[in-house]
Amino acid sequence: MKTHSVRHHESGRQLLILGCQGRPSCRTKFKTFFPILRLKTTASNISAVTATVASSIGAESYGVFKLSYDVRNEDQELLQKVWKRTIRVAISGAAGNISSHLLFMLASGGVFGMDQPVSFQLLGSERSRLKLEGVAMELEDSLYPLLREVRIGTDSRVMFRDADWVILLGAHPRTPGMTRAELLDINGQIFQEQGRALDEVASVDCKVLVVGNPCNTNALICMENAPRLPRANFHALMRLDENRAKCQLALRAGRFYTSLSRVAVWGNHSTTQVPDFLNARIAGVPAVDVIGDEGWFREEFTPTVANRGGAITERCRRSSAASTAVSIADALKSLVTPTPEGDCFSSAVCTDGNPYGIAEGLIFSMPCQSRADGRYEVVDNFMIDEWLDEKIMASEEELLKERACVSHLIPNAPPAACEITQDTMLPGEI
């Protein structure tokens, strides 16, 4: 790989600049590998470089750069600061609205920790190339000391290489007249290919969070096509549903949301999801006792949570990208910070060996807890009454039907008929 060296006239530091394929839209900017240290460059410095080489990861990366230089004259106390190993975070659909909120949360240190450097590997499409470059420029201009590198490209096998965390935002949007079965098939093909890419190039302990809908079954397809990765490392996003449930409980109880615990959402990210009020606690007291209105729980609480996205879309004329990004950050943070004693978080995970008798081989939301190492356990002491059991079974049945619809995308799965007839897509989902 060719590199070009330029000497900064004021400081005498050597810059290693990786070019950007001669793209006229590609502007060279730099980010230091050390916090606080910033390097000023001039147009004359930059013009001295013939930018012909893409990022070191491959020919489809462009528009952003790595910088290294001699810092022997810097504050030695600063240089001796111990940082964790940089983690690689790959994101598909990186030019979309959710990503535009999420990336800045991840880069700030608010998710993985204020001592955890990150490298972004942003996957887009040919149509989104210029927007990806713009996103990278904004990240550079934001001067996040923990953001050590940004790579952008259109090849999943390049962008997922050595990734420690992968967030799959990109999915085919539902178009007018498209059935849920058709959406499952179209997106299933996307996630089949992404699963294969992860299996080939991602870190062996890579954690994967699927956001693109229908996220439960998309995550299942991805998992089944990535047998090299642990099945427990695949998640589908249910944290937004949990956050919405907490909001409604707090509003009804007249308490701040931080007083809530053991709020879980079971099942599929669809209208069959089951926000669990039976096990929820408000200031340590069962929510059903604090609120004291069982009719509200069954008749208003559950549909309000399920239809919240539609209500936002109706008012804003767009999907809830910002709150989705926050919920992704919350979901990731729950895996890298210890779960408070007696609490839980919701995540759709593999049901293999689960303690609630839910069919194995599904991606199903259940209450989880983490010890802060990226791994989790399913909480096994939730009470299940007849009403809750009936609702959980309905969501389980729906996911079994979805799995049958995509059996042709799952290696070694027996052929099965697609029997989905109802539209259970959450209102406001894209």
Tab-separated table of C-alpha atoms in Angstrom:
chain	number	residue	atom	x	y	z
A	1	MET	CA	0.000	0.000	0.000
A	2	LYS	CA	1.391	3.405	-0.956
A	3	THR	CA	1.468	6.191	1.604
A	4	HIS	CA	2.456	9.807	1.340
A	5	SER	CA	4.366	11.718	3.991
A	6	VAL	CA	4.008	15.456	4.573
A	7	ARG	CA	5.955	17.485	7.125
A	8	HIS	CA	3.934	20.004	9.078
A	9	HIS	CA	5.931	23.229	8.761
A	10	GLU	CA	5.262	24.546	12.287
A	11	SER	CA	5.848	21.426	14.385
A	12	GLY	CA	8.029	19.248	12.205
A	13	ARG	CA	5.787	16.220	12.873
A	14	GLN	CA	5.506	13.520	10.273
A	15	LEU	CA	2.017	12.776	9.015
A	16	LEU	CA	1.029	9.475	7.475
A	17	ILE	CA	-1.848	10.231	5.136
A	18	LEU	CA	-3.906	7.578	3.443
A	19	GLY	CA	-5.384	8.952	0.265
A	20	CYS	CA	-8.960	8.886	-1.009
A	21	GLN	CA	-8.851	7.491	-4.550
A	22	GLY	CA	-8.649	10.886	-6.149
A	23	ARG	CA	-12.330	11.576	-5.457
A	24	PRO	CA	-12.980	15.320	-5.940
A	25	SER	CA	-15.462	15.303	-3.045
A	26	CYS	CA	-12.905	13.838	-0.678
A	27	ARG	CA	-11.437	16.446	1.658
A	28	THR	CA	-8.498	15.520	3.862
A	29	LYS	CA	-8.981	16.112	7.552
A	30	PHE	CA	-7.137	14.593	10.480
A	31	LYS	CA	-7.914	13.229	13.929
A	32	THR	CA	-5.221	12.542	16.486
A	33	PHE	CA	-4.774	9.213	18.246
A	34	PHE	CA	-4.347	11.028	21.571
A	35	PRO	CA	-6.976	13.038	23.441
A	36	ILE	CA	-6.596	16.829	23.522
A	37	LEU	CA	-3.835	16.838	20.908
A	38	ARG	CA	-5.125	18.390	17.671
A	39	LEU	CA	-3.159	19.015	14.536
A	40	LYS	CA	-3.827	22.028	12.364
A	41	THR	CA	-3.278	21.600	8.654
A	42	THR	CA	-3.293	24.003	5.766
A	43	ALA	CA	-4.414	23.738	2.187
A	44	SER	CA	-0.796	23.819	1.047
A	45	ASN	CA	0.002	20.791	3.225
A	46	ILE	CA	-2.857	18.838	1.790
A	47	SER	CA	-2.292	19.770	-1.830
A	48	ALA	CA	1.201	18.384	-1.553
A	49	VAL	CA	-0.244	14.912	-1.319
A	50	THR	CA	-1.437	12.917	-4.293
A	51	ALA	CA	-4.380	11.101	-2.752
A	52	THR	CA	-4.492	7.783	-4.554
A	53	VAL	CA	-4.822	5.184	-1.842
A	54	ALA	CA	-7.958	4.151	0.034
A	55	SER	CA	-8.102	3.302	3.711
A	56	SER	CA	-5.915	0.399	4.744
A	57	ILE	CA	-8.921	-1.888	5.011
A	58	GLY	CA	-9.568	-2.135	1.280
A	59	ALA	CA	-10.277	-0.517	-2.059
A	60	GLU	CA	-13.886	0.349	-1.222
A	61	SER	CA	-12.994	2.589	1.702
A	62	TYR	CA	-12.666	6.262	0.964
A	63	GLY	CA	-13.063	9.732	2.303
A	64	VAL	CA	-11.603	9.374	5.817
A	65	PHE	CA	-8.096	9.012	7.126
A	66	LYS	CA	-5.802	7.678	9.791
A	67	LEU	CA	-3.097	9.822	11.301
A	68	SER	CA	0.121	8.914	13.075
A	69	TYR	CA	2.931	11.233	14.050
A	70	ASP	CA	5.881	11.690	16.348
A	71	VAL	CA	4.730	12.979	19.755
A	72	ARG	CA	8.050	12.871	21.607
A	73	ASN	CA	7.685	16.554	22.497
A	74	GLU	CA	4.250	16.130	24.018
A	75	ASP	CA	3.365	15.991	27.708
A	76	GLN	CA	4.766	12.630	28.848
A	77	GLU	CA	2.173	12.292	31.611
A	78	LEU	CA	-0.513	12.507	28.955
A	79	LEU	CA	1.197	9.943	26.760
A	80	GLN	CA	1.494	7.459	29.619
A	81	LYS	CA	-2.256	7.353	30.122
A	82	VAL	CA	-3.412	3.756	29.780
A	83	TRP	CA	-6.192	3.129	27.283
A	84	LYS	CA	-8.091	-0.046	26.618
A	85	ARG	CA	-7.652	-1.861	23.327
A	86	THR	CA	-9.601	-0.113	20.581
A	87	ILE	CA	-12.803	-1.958	19.705
A	88	ARG	CA	-14.155	-2.132	16.175
A	89	VAL	CA	-17.824	-1.253	15.762
A	90	ALA	CA	-19.382	-1.996	12.375
A	91	ILE	CA	-22.737	-0.474	11.427
A	92	SER	CA	-24.859	-1.226	8.370
A	93	GLY	CA	-27.296	1.370	7.077
A	94	ALA	CA	-24.787	3.896	8.380
A	95	ALA	CA	-26.035	6.750	6.205
A	96	GLY	CA	-29.576	6.518	7.604
A	97	ASN	CA	-31.408	8.641	10.139
A	98	ILE	CA	-30.952	6.271	13.085
A	99	SER	CA	-27.222	6.103	12.497
A	100	SER	CA	-26.913	9.877	12.339
A	101	HIS	CA	-28.042	9.988	15.970
A	102	LEU	CA	-26.359	6.800	17.173
A	103	LEU	CA	-22.810	7.350	15.943
A	104	PHE	CA	-22.265	10.457	18.044
A	105	MET	CA	-23.461	8.675	21.187
A	106	LEU	CA	-21.038	5.824	20.547
A	107	ALA	CA	-18.139	8.159	19.774
A	108	SER	CA	-18.690	10.227	22.940
A	109	GLY	CA	-17.859	7.328	25.265
A	110	GLY	CA	-21.327	7.277	26.787
A	111	VAL	CA	-21.950	3.663	25.747
A	112	PHE	CA	-18.735	1.633	25.882
A	113	GLY	CA	-17.042	3.791	28.513
A	114	MET	CA	-15.005	6.974	28.800
A	115	ASP	CA	-11.759	4.987	28.647
A	116	GLN	CA	-12.746	2.824	25.666
A	117	PRO	CA	-11.408	3.909	22.255
A	118	VAL	CA	-13.568	2.945	19.277
A	119	SER	CA	-13.092	2.469	15.555
A	120	PHE	CA	-16.103	2.799	13.238
A	121	GLN	CA	-16.581	0.658	10.134
A	122	LEU	CA	-19.583	2.118	8.345
A	123	LEU	CA	-21.392	0.092	5.694
A	124	GLY	CA	-23.493	1.886	3.126
A	125	SER	CA	-24.519	1.530	-0.490
A	126	GLU	CA	-23.392	3.040	-3.766
A	127	ARG	CA	-26.281	5.506	-3.508
A	128	SER	CA	-25.238	6.634	-0.039
A	129	ARG	CA	-21.505	7.111	-0.657
A	130	LEU	CA	-21.514	10.905	-0.537
A	131	LYS	CA	-23.717	10.936	2.553
A	132	LEU	CA	-21.358	8.481	4.262
A	133	GLU	CA	-18.477	10.818	3.538
A	134	GLY	CA	-20.466	13.657	5.058
A	135	VAL	CA	-21.178	11.593	8.174
A	136	ALA	CA	-17.461	10.831	8.505
A	137	MET	CA	-16.600	14.523	8.137
A	138	GLU	CA	-19.049	15.454	10.882
A	139	LEU	CA	-17.546	12.838	13.165
A	140	GLU	CA	-14.090	14.241	12.491
A	141	ASP	CA	-15.261	17.796	13.142
A	142	SER	CA	-16.763	16.739	16.469
A	143	LEU	CA	-13.257	16.038	17.879
A	144	TYR	CA	-14.104	12.953	19.901
A	145	PRO	CA	-10.854	11.827	21.572
A	146	LEU	CA	-12.065	8.229	21.825
A	147	LEU	CA	-12.834	7.947	18.110
A	148	ARG	CA	-9.582	6.603	16.679
A	149	GLU	CA	-10.646	5.707	13.153
A	150	VAL	CA	-13.563	5.849	10.721
A	151	ARG	CA	-13.760	3.572	7.706
A	152	ILE	CA	-16.560	3.613	5.157
A	153	GLY	CA	-17.411	1.256	2.333
A	154	THR	CA	-20.031	-0.797	0.529
A	155	ASP	CA	-18.711	-4.350	0.932
A	156	SER	CA	-19.915	-6.147	4.072
A	157	ARG	CA	-16.922	-8.497	4.044
A	158	VAL	CA	-14.630	-5.503	4.193
A	159	MET	CA	-16.605	-3.491	6.733
A	160	PHE	CA	-17.266	-6.434	9.086
A	161	ARG	CA	-13.654	-7.597	9.159
A	162	ASP	CA	-12.408	-8.105	12.737
A	163	ALA	CA	-15.492	-6.318	14.105
A	164	ASP	CA	-16.109	-6.711	17.850
A	165	TRP	CA	-19.627	-5.276	17.682
A	166	VAL	CA	-21.948	-5.171	14.678
A	167	ILE	CA	-25.155	-3.128	14.579
A	168	LEU	CA	-27.351	-4.025	11.623
A	169	LEU	CA	-29.590	-1.039	10.934
A	170	GLY	CA	-30.004	-1.498	7.203
A	171	ALA	CA	-33.065	-3.325	5.897
A	172	HIS	CA	-35.396	-3.143	2.914
A	173	PRO	CA	-38.283	-0.794	3.723
A	174	ARG	CA	-41.813	-2.015	3.456
A	175	THR	CA	-43.506	-0.686	0.338
A	176	PRO	CA	-47.267	-0.196	-0.233
A	177	GLY	CA	-49.030	-3.511	-0.761
A	178	MET	CA	-46.136	-5.621	0.534
A	179	THR	CA	-47.197	-8.423	2.880
A	180	ARG	CA	-45.249	-9.340	6.001
A	181	ALA	CA	-44.322	-12.659	4.365
A	182	GLU	CA	-42.851	-10.804	1.382
A	183	LEU	CA	-40.959	-8.457	3.693
A	184	LEU	CA	-39.563	-11.443	5.577
A	185	ASP	CA	-38.271	-12.995	2.373
A	186	ILE	CA	-36.722	-9.828	0.932
A	187	ASN	CA	-34.957	-8.869	4.134
A	188	GLY	CA	-34.132	-12.472	4.906
A	189	GLN	CA	-31.959	-12.607	1.810
A	190	ILE	CA	-30.096	-9.489	2.993
A	191	PHE	CA	-29.478	-10.928	6.452
A	192	GLN	CA	-28.529	-14.314	5.057
A	193	GLU	CA	-25.704	-12.643	3.142
A	194	GLN	CA	-24.683	-10.502	6.110
A	195	GLY	CA	-24.611	-13.579	8.338
A	196	ARG	CA	-22.293	-15.282	5.877
A	197	ALA	CA	-20.046	-12.225	5.833
A	198	LEU	CA	-19.900	-12.164	9.640
A	199	ASP	CA	-19.060	-15.856	9.675
A	200	GLU	CA	-16.120	-15.258	7.347
A	201	VAL	CA	-14.506	-12.110	8.702
A	202	ALA	CA	-15.861	-10.859	12.061
A	203	SER	CA	-14.098	-11.360	15.374
A	204	VAL	CA	-14.880	-14.809	16.756
A	205	ASP	CA	-16.600	-13.273	19.806
A	206	CYS	CA	-18.393	-10.554	17.839
A	207	LYS	CA	-21.689	-9.344	19.341
A	208	VAL	CA	-24.453	-8.624	16.815
A	209	LEU	CA	-27.503	-6.405	17.347
A	210	VAL	CA	-30.161	-6.501	14.614
A	211	VAL	CA	-32.413	-3.456	14.306
A	212	GLY	CA	-33.706	-3.716	10.729
A	213	ASN	CA	-37.214	-5.170	10.708
A	214	PRO	CA	-38.622	-7.748	11.072
A	215	CYS	CA	-35.699	-7.788	13.496
A	216	ASN	CA	-36.349	-11.044	15.399
A	217	THR	CA	-36.433	-13.253	12.331
A	218	ASN	CA	-33.744	-11.224	10.571
A	219	ALA	CA	-31.500	-11.908	13.576
A	220	LEU	CA	-32.406	-15.607	13.430
A	221	ILE	CA	-31.426	-15.836	9.751
A	222	CYS	CA	-28.202	-13.958	10.426
A	223	MET	CA	-27.344	-16.241	13.361
A	224	GLU	CA	-28.058	-19.449	11.463
A	225	ASN	CA	-25.789	-18.321	8.623
A	226	ALA	CA	-22.909	-17.486	10.965
A	227	PRO	CA	-22.193	-20.796	12.739
A	228	ARG	CA	-18.650	-19.727	13.674
A	229	LEU	CA	-20.039	-17.119	16.088
A	230	PRO	CA	-21.695	-18.075	19.388
A	231	ARG	CA	-25.486	-18.203	19.054
A	232	ALA	CA	-25.793	-16.304	22.323
A	233	ASN	CA	-24.063	-13.310	20.717
A	234	PHE	CA	-27.032	-12.425	18.493
A	235	HIS	CA	-29.645	-9.929	19.654
A	236	ALA	CA	-32.681	-8.259	18.118
A	237	LEU	CA	-33.579	-4.828	19.454
A	238	MET	CA	-36.405	-4.801	22.006
A	239	ARG	CA	-35.065	-2.028	24.203
A	240	LEU	CA	-37.193	0.633	22.506
A	241	ASP	CA	-40.292	-1.348	23.480
A	242	GLU	CA	-38.993	-1.609	27.053
A	243	ASN	CA	-38.271	2.124	27.198
A	244	ARG	CA	-41.766	2.886	25.947
A	245	ALA	CA	-43.246	0.568	28.569
A	246	LYS	CA	-41.241	2.267	31.324
A	247	CYS	CA	-42.427	5.660	30.126
A	248	GLN	CA	-46.095	4.664	30.323
A	249	LEU	CA	-45.704	3.057	33.754
A	250	ALA	CA	-43.894	6.099	35.142
A	251	LEU	CA	-46.494	8.500	33.768
A	252	ARG	CA	-49.363	6.464	35.168
A	253	ALA	CA	-47.742	6.095	38.590
A	254	GLY	CA	-46.604	9.701	38.805
A	255	ARG	CA	-43.046	8.582	39.430
A	256	PHE	CA	-39.794	9.214	37.612
A	257	TYR	CA	-38.683	6.368	35.347
A	258	THR	CA	-35.563	5.673	37.402
A	259	SER	CA	-37.789	4.229	40.114
A	260	LEU	CA	-38.800	1.380	37.779
A	261	SER	CA	-37.160	-2.038	37.706
A	262	ARG	CA	-37.842	-5.534	36.339
A	263	VAL	CA	-39.676	-4.102	33.336
A	264	ALA	CA	-39.435	-6.667	30.547
A	265	VAL	CA	-40.996	-7.077	27.123
A	266	TRP	CA	-41.472	-10.636	25.891
A	267	GLY	CA	-41.627	-12.063	22.395
A	268	ASN	CA	-41.578	-10.557	18.944
A	269	HIS	CA	-41.052	-6.954	17.886
A	270	SER	CA	-44.590	-6.816	16.537
A	271	THR	CA	-48.109	-6.242	17.797
A	272	THR	CA	-47.857	-9.618	19.578
A	273	GLN	CA	-45.147	-8.296	21.912
A	274	VAL	CA	-45.921	-8.618	25.620
A	275	PRO	CA	-44.964	-5.728	27.941
A	276	ASP	CA	-44.796	-7.435	31.335
A	277	PHE	CA	-46.585	-5.486	34.091
A	278	LEU	CA	-46.890	-8.510	36.363
A	279	ASN	CA	-43.184	-8.547	37.294
A	280	ALA	CA	-42.550	-4.799	37.021
A	281	ARG	CA	-41.580	-2.885	40.152
A	282	ILE	CA	-41.979	0.787	41.046
A	283	ALA	CA	-39.676	1.806	43.902
A	284	GLY	CA	-39.437	-1.891	44.732
A	285	VAL	CA	-43.216	-2.377	44.957
A	286	PRO	CA	-45.151	-4.410	42.358
A	287	ALA	CA	-46.439	-2.037	39.680
A	288	VAL	CA	-49.893	-3.638	39.824
A	289	ASP	CA	-50.129	-2.613	43.505
A	290	VAL	CA	-48.832	0.909	42.949
A	291	ILE	CA	-51.170	1.664	40.033
A	292	GLY	CA	-54.014	-0.552	41.206
A	293	ASP	CA	-55.933	-0.677	37.933
A	294	GLU	CA	-55.748	-4.087	36.263
A	295	GLY	CA	-58.093	-2.970	33.486
A	296	TRP	CA	-55.655	-0.229	32.487
A	297	PHE	CA	-52.781	-2.698	32.323
A	298	ARG	CA	-54.612	-5.127	30.058
A	299	GLU	CA	-56.681	-2.755	27.919
A	300	GLU	CA	-54.570	0.402	27.604
A	301	PHE	CA	-50.968	-0.193	28.658
A	302	THR	CA	-50.114	-2.978	26.199
A	303	PRO	CA	-51.654	-1.408	23.042
A	304	THR	CA	-50.242	2.010	23.939
A	305	VAL	CA	-46.720	0.579	24.047
A	306	ALA	CA	-47.225	-1.355	20.787
A	307	ASN	CA	-48.718	1.644	18.947
A	308	ARG	CA	-46.325	4.290	20.235
A	309	GLY	CA	-44.251	4.315	17.052
A	310	GLY	CA	-47.342	4.887	14.941
A	311	ALA	CA	-48.416	7.785	17.147
A	312	ILE	CA	-45.002	9.427	16.702
A	313	THR	CA	-45.047	8.905	12.934
A	314	GLU	CA	-48.525	10.415	12.684
A	315	ARG	CA	-47.365	13.572	14.412
A	316	CYS	CA	-43.846	13.919	13.016
A	317	ARG	CA	-44.380	12.391	9.542
A	318	ARG	CA	-41.288	10.278	10.102
A	319	SER	CA	-40.300	7.216	12.071
A	320	SER	CA	-38.845	7.504	15.568
A	321	ALA	CA	-35.164	7.554	14.630
A	322	ALA	CA	-33.842	9.476	17.640
A	323	SER	CA	-35.514	7.334	20.318
A	324	THR	CA	-34.514	4.212	18.398
A	325	ALA	CA	-30.889	5.352	18.483
A	326	VAL	CA	-31.127	6.004	22.221
A	327	SER	CA	-32.578	2.534	22.776
A	328	ILE	CA	-29.726	0.960	20.783
A	329	ALA	CA	-27.251	2.809	22.984
A	330	ASP	CA	-29.155	1.599	26.061
A	331	ALA	CA	-29.152	-1.998	24.784
A	332	LEU	CA	-25.401	-1.975	24.194
A	333	LYS	CA	-24.681	-0.268	27.498
A	334	SER	CA	-26.700	-2.937	29.317
A	335	LEU	CA	-24.293	-5.562	27.975
A	336	VAL	CA	-21.122	-3.735	29.019
A	337	THR	CA	-22.225	-2.519	32.459
A	338	PRO	CA	-23.395	-4.687	35.360
A	339	THR	CA	-27.156	-5.078	35.715
A	340	PRO	CA	-28.255	-3.667	39.087
A	341	GLU	CA	-29.175	-6.331	41.613
A	342	GLY	CA	-32.755	-7.482	41.123
A	343	ASP	CA	-33.205	-5.652	37.814
A	344	CYS	CA	-33.160	-6.773	34.168
A	345	PHE	CA	-33.165	-5.530	30.591
A	346	SER	CA	-35.073	-6.777	27.557
A	347	SER	CA	-33.331	-8.290	24.574
A	348	ALA	CA	-34.485	-10.733	21.929
A	349	VAL	CA	-31.962	-13.550	22.181
A	350	CYS	CA	-31.648	-17.181	21.193
A	351	THR	CA	-34.104	-19.369	23.099
A	352	ASP	CA	-31.846	-22.427	23.243
A	353	GLY	CA	-31.957	-23.766	26.813
A	354	ASN	CA	-34.261	-21.015	28.112
A	355	PRO	CA	-35.958	-21.555	31.508
A	356	TYR	CA	-39.498	-20.699	30.374
A	357	GLY	CA	-40.243	-23.558	27.982
A	358	ILE	CA	-40.270	-21.339	24.900
A	359	ALA	CA	-39.521	-23.253	21.699
A	360	GLU	CA	-35.794	-23.430	20.977
A	361	GLY	CA	-34.225	-22.021	17.860
A	362	LEU	CA	-36.024	-18.665	17.961
A	363	ILE	CA	-34.904	-15.105	18.643
A	364	PHE	CA	-37.334	-14.156	21.391
A	365	SER	CA	-37.304	-11.256	23.833
A	366	MET	CA	-36.831	-12.248	27.466
A	367	PRO	CA	-35.599	-10.566	30.672
A	368	CYS	CA	-31.793	-10.625	30.830
A	369	GLN	CA	-28.985	-9.529	33.113
A	370	SER	CA	-25.308	-8.912	32.417
A	371	ARG	CA	-22.048	-8.950	34.338
A	372	ALA	CA	-20.592	-6.213	32.098
A	373	ASP	CA	-18.475	-8.425	29.834
A	374	GLY	CA	-20.825	-8.347	26.839
A	375	ARG	CA	-22.435	-11.612	27.897
A	376	TYR	CA	-25.794	-12.114	29.564
A	377	GLU	CA	-28.009	-14.604	31.333
A	378	VAL	CA	-31.765	-14.980	31.045
A	379	VAL	CA	-33.394	-14.090	34.356
A	380	ASP	CA	-35.127	-17.259	35.523
A	381	ASN	CA	-37.383	-16.094	38.373
A	382	PHE	CA	-40.144	-14.157	36.602
A	383	MET	CA	-43.715	-15.086	37.553
A	384	ILE	CA	-45.889	-16.210	34.651
A	385	ASP	CA	-49.635	-16.196	35.239
A	386	GLU	CA	-52.277	-17.562	32.894
A	387	TRP	CA	-52.843	-14.252	31.103
A	388	LEU	CA	-49.130	-13.617	30.571
A	389	ASP	CA	-48.528	-17.199	29.469
A	390	GLU	CA	-51.271	-16.941	26.851
A	391	LYS	CA	-49.759	-13.747	25.429
A	392	ILE	CA	-46.229	-15.194	25.373
A	393	MET	CA	-47.471	-18.293	23.569
A	394	ALA	CA	-49.162	-16.141	20.902
A	395	SER	CA	-45.905	-14.302	20.184
A	396	GLU	CA	-44.029	-17.619	20.170
A	397	GLU	CA	-46.495	-19.030	17.632
A	398	GLU	CA	-45.999	-16.014	15.403
A	399	LEU	CA	-42.216	-16.418	15.449
A	400	LEU	CA	-42.525	-20.124	14.649
A	401	LYS	CA	-44.580	-19.179	11.586
A	402	GLU	CA	-42.017	-16.564	10.585
A	403	ARG	CA	-39.249	-19.148	10.897
A	404	ALA	CA	-41.206	-21.469	8.610
A	405	CYS	CA	-41.561	-18.681	6.039
A	406	VAL	CA	-37.782	-18.230	5.829
A	407	SER	CA	-36.773	-21.888	6.156
A	408	HIS	CA	-35.227	-21.701	2.666
A	409	LEU	CA	-32.764	-19.132	4.028
A	410	ILE	CA	-31.671	-21.242	7.019
A	411	PRO	CA	-29.006	-23.888	6.386
A	412	ASN	CA	-30.233	-27.474	6.894
A	413	ALA	CA	-33.750	-26.376	7.878
A	414	PRO	CA	-36.517	-28.676	6.626
A	415	PRO	CA	-38.837	-27.120	4.020
A	416	ALA	CA	-41.933	-25.549	5.546
A	417	ALA	CA	-45.033	-23.773	4.296
A	418	CYS	CA	-45.461	-20.063	4.975
A	419	GLU	CA	-48.730	-19.627	6.839
A	420	ILE	CA	-48.565	-15.980	7.850
A	421	THR	CA	-51.900	-14.337	7.124
A	422	GLN	CA	-52.089	-11.484	9.640
A	423	ASP	CA	-50.220	-8.194	9.471
A	424	THR	CA	-48.611	-7.693	12.867
A	425	MET	CA	-46.097	-5.036	11.795
A	426	LEU	CA	-45.863	-2.358	14.445
A	427	PRO	CA	-47.464	0.937	13.362
A	428	GLY	CA	-44.846	3.486	12.389
A	429	GLU	CA	-42.175	0.904	11.559
A	430	ILE	CA	-40.350	1.176	8.258
